[in-house]
PDB file of C-alpha atoms in Angstrom:
ATOM      1  CA  MET Y1240      27.001  20.302   0.176  1.00 56.00           C
ATOM      2  CA  SER Y1241      25.022  18.339  -2.334  1.00 82.00           C
ATOM      3  CA  LEU Y1242      23.806  14.788  -2.414  1.00 91.00           C
ATOM      4  CA  THR Y1243      20.767  13.421  -4.209  1.00 93.00           C
ATOM      5  CA  VAL Y1244      19.353  10.073  -3.148  1.00 93.00           C
ATOM      6  CA  HIS Y1245      17.103   7.821  -5.188  1.00 94.00           C
ATOM      7  CA  HIS Y1246      15.758   4.491  -3.969  1.00 93.00           C
ATOM      8  CA  ASP Y1247      14.310   2.044  -6.484  1.00 95.00           C
ATOM      9  CA  PRO Y1248      12.050  -0.155  -4.325  1.00 94.00           C
ATOM     10  CA  ASP Y1249      11.569  -2.761  -7.056  1.00 95.00           C
ATOM     11  CA  LEU Y1250      15.309  -3.419  -7.271  1.00 95.00           C
ATOM     12  CA  ASP Y1251      16.033  -2.332  -3.683  1.00 94.00           C
ATOM     13  CA  CYS Y1252      18.828  -0.183  -5.096  1.00 95.00           C
ATOM     14  CA  VAL Y1253      19.955   3.125  -3.607  1.00 95.00           C
ATOM     15  CA  THR Y1254      21.620   5.566  -6.001  1.00 96.00           C
ATOM     16  CA  LEU Y1255      23.626   8.458  -4.574  1.00 96.00           C
ATOM     17  CA  GLN Y1256      24.358  11.299  -6.961  1.00 96.00           C
ATOM     18  CA  MET Y1257      27.250  13.119  -5.339  1.00 96.00           C
ATOM     19  CA  GLY Y1258      27.672  16.859  -5.875  1.00 94.00           C
ATOM     20  CA  GLU Y1259      30.851  18.750  -6.687  1.00 95.00           C
ATOM     21  CA  ARG Y1260      32.570  17.868  -3.414  1.00 94.00           C
ATOM     22  CA  PHE Y1261      32.602  14.418  -1.820  1.00 95.00           C
ATOM     23  CA  ASP Y1262      34.029  15.213   1.591  1.00 94.00           C
ATOM     24  CA  PHE Y1263      33.088  15.521   5.244  1.00 94.00           C
ATOM     25  CA  THR Y1264      30.446  18.151   4.457  1.00 94.00           C
ATOM     26  CA  VAL Y1265      28.172  15.374   3.123  1.00 94.00           C
ATOM     27  CA  HIS Y1266      28.852  12.956   5.990  1.00 93.00           C
ATOM     28  CA  ARG Y1267      25.484  13.426   7.734  1.00 93.00           C
ATOM     29  CA  ALA Y1268      23.476  13.190   4.495  1.00 93.00           C
ATOM     30  CA  PHE Y1269      25.511  10.149   3.377  1.00 94.00           C
ATOM     31  CA  HIS Y1270      24.982   8.474   6.738  1.00 93.00           C
ATOM     32  CA  ASP Y1271      21.237   9.160   6.718  1.00 91.00           C
ATOM     33  CA  ALA Y1272      20.888   7.881   3.140  1.00 90.00           C
ATOM     34  CA  CYS Y1273      22.952   4.704   3.486  1.00 88.00           C
ATOM     35  CA  LEU Y1274      23.834   3.781   7.016  1.00 87.00           C
ATOM     36  CA  GLY Y1275      20.827   4.729   9.123  1.00 83.00           C
ATOM     37  CA  GLY Y1276      18.639   1.691   8.549  1.00 85.00           C
ATOM     38  CA  ARG Y1277      18.765  -1.728   6.986  1.00 87.00           C
ATOM     39  CA  ALA Y1278      21.084  -2.217   4.043  1.00 90.00           C
ATOM     40  CA  ALA Y1279      19.663  -2.091   0.531  1.00 93.00           C
ATOM     41  CA  ARG Y1280      20.327  -4.944  -1.877  1.00 94.00           C
ATOM     42  CA  SER Y1281      22.639  -2.746  -3.978  1.00 95.00           C
ATOM     43  CA  TYR Y1282      24.114   0.744  -4.187  1.00 96.00           C
ATOM     44  CA  VAL Y1283      25.311   2.988  -6.992  1.00 97.00           C
ATOM     45  CA  ILE Y1284      27.614   5.890  -6.102  1.00 97.00           C
ATOM     46  CA  ASP Y1285      27.622   8.349  -9.002  1.00 98.00           C
ATOM     47  CA  LEU Y1286      30.722  10.575  -8.993  1.00 97.00           C
ATOM     48  CA  GLY Y1287      29.948  12.279 -12.308  1.00 97.00           C
ATOM     49  CA  GLU Y1288      29.761  15.777 -10.779  1.00 96.00           C
ATOM     50  CA  VAL Y1289      32.547  15.326  -8.225  1.00 97.00           C
ATOM     51  CA  SER Y1290      35.622  17.486  -8.736  1.00 93.00           C
ATOM     52  CA  SER Y1291      37.202  16.862  -5.327  1.00 91.00           C
ATOM     53  CA  MET Y1292      37.183  13.998  -2.884  1.00 94.00           C
ATOM     54  CA  ASP Y1293      39.043  13.649   0.411  1.00 93.00           C
ATOM     55  CA  SER Y1294      39.950  10.853   2.794  1.00 94.00           C
ATOM     56  CA  SER Y1295      36.638  11.147   4.647  1.00 96.00           C
ATOM     57  CA  ALA Y1296      34.880  10.178   1.392  1.00 96.00           C
ATOM     58  CA  LEU Y1297      36.998   7.026   1.261  1.00 97.00           C
ATOM     59  CA  GLY Y1298      36.039   6.332   4.855  1.00 96.00           C
ATOM     60  CA  MET Y1299      32.344   6.772   4.070  1.00 96.00           C
ATOM     61  CA  LEU Y1300      32.636   4.316   1.197  1.00 97.00           C
ATOM     62  CA  LEU Y1301      34.286   1.779   3.505  1.00 97.00           C
ATOM     63  CA  LEU Y1302      31.529   2.236   6.104  1.00 96.00           C
ATOM     64  CA  LEU Y1303      28.932   1.676   3.388  1.00 96.00           C
ATOM     65  CA  ARG Y1304      30.709  -1.474   2.230  1.00 96.00           C
ATOM     66  CA  GLU Y1305      30.750  -2.848   5.760  1.00 95.00           C
ATOM     67  CA  HIS Y1306      27.072  -1.933   6.326  1.00 94.00           C
ATOM     68  CA  ALA Y1307      26.088  -3.547   3.022  1.00 94.00           C
ATOM     69  CA  GLY Y1308      27.723  -6.884   3.791  1.00 93.00           C
ATOM     70  CA  ALA Y1309      31.459  -6.447   3.095  1.00 92.00           C
ATOM     71  CA  ASP Y1310      32.487  -9.047   0.488  1.00 89.00           C
ATOM     72  CA  ARG Y1311      28.813  -9.733  -0.301  1.00 90.00           C
ATOM     73  CA  ALA Y1312      28.118  -6.030  -0.909  1.00 88.00           C
ATOM     74  CA  GLU Y1313      26.926  -4.970  -4.342  1.00 94.00           C
ATOM     75  CA  ILE Y1314      28.274  -1.426  -4.669  1.00 96.00           C
ATOM     76  CA  ARG Y1315      29.145   0.218  -7.964  1.00 97.00           C
ATOM     77  CA  ILE Y1316      31.057   3.471  -8.250  1.00 98.00           C
ATOM     78  CA  VAL Y1317      30.255   5.078 -11.581  1.00 98.00           C
ATOM     79  CA  ASN Y1318      31.235   8.106 -13.681  1.00 98.00           C
ATOM     80  CA  ALA Y1319      34.458   8.921 -11.828  1.00 96.00           C
ATOM     81  CA  ASP Y1320      36.812  11.076 -13.870  1.00 96.00           C
ATOM     82  CA  THR Y1321      40.384   9.966 -14.522  1.00 94.00           C
ATOM     83  CA  SER Y1322      41.784  11.708 -11.445  1.00 94.00           C
ATOM     84  CA  LEU Y1323      39.195  10.259  -9.054  1.00 95.00           C
ATOM     85  CA  ARG Y1324      39.541   6.827 -10.613  1.00 95.00           C
ATOM     86  CA  GLY Y1325      43.306   7.049 -10.025  1.00 94.00           C
ATOM     87  CA  THR Y1326      42.783   7.989  -6.388  1.00 94.00           C
ATOM     88  CA  LEU Y1327      40.404   5.063  -5.917  1.00 96.00           C
ATOM     89  CA  ARG Y1328      42.874   2.660  -7.527  1.00 96.00           C
ATOM     90  CA  VAL Y1329      45.839   3.894  -5.475  1.00 95.00           C
ATOM     91  CA  ALA Y1330      43.726   3.361  -2.331  1.00 95.00           C
ATOM     92  CA  GLY Y1331      42.926  -0.181  -3.490  1.00 96.00           C
ATOM     93  CA  PHE Y1332      39.217   0.531  -3.874  1.00 96.00           C
ATOM     94  CA  ASP Y1333      39.165  -1.136  -7.278  1.00 95.00           C
ATOM     95  CA  LYS Y1334      39.525  -4.390  -5.349  1.00 95.00           C
ATOM     96  CA  LEU Y1335      36.678  -3.572  -2.932  1.00 96.00           C
ATOM     97  CA  PHE Y1336      34.149  -1.953  -5.280  1.00 96.00           C
ATOM     98  CA  VAL Y1337      33.056  -2.262  -8.878  1.00 94.00           C
ATOM     99  CA  LEU Y1338      34.377   0.822 -10.724  1.00 95.00           C
ATOM    100  CA  HIS Y1339      32.618   1.842 -13.941  1.00 89.00           C
TER     101      HIS Y1339
END
């Protein structure tokens, strides 16, 4: 399990650097970083190190989107490899999140 959290207080932006696996094993850390208190102004989910992601990761992203204000949420998913980007597109997440 690996998840690094950085909060930029000036921008009120939370960046989550996900480790090799984005799955249920990071649920508690993800919840504590993003869902435990008030929503930040924006979020960046960095998938650069992720080699596997399961349906619970998709669920966590949806919970974050809801917590952050749904359609008003400013959430960017960055550095996803081709396979992960394909999974996100098939799930329709390219319509819910900004994918870079």
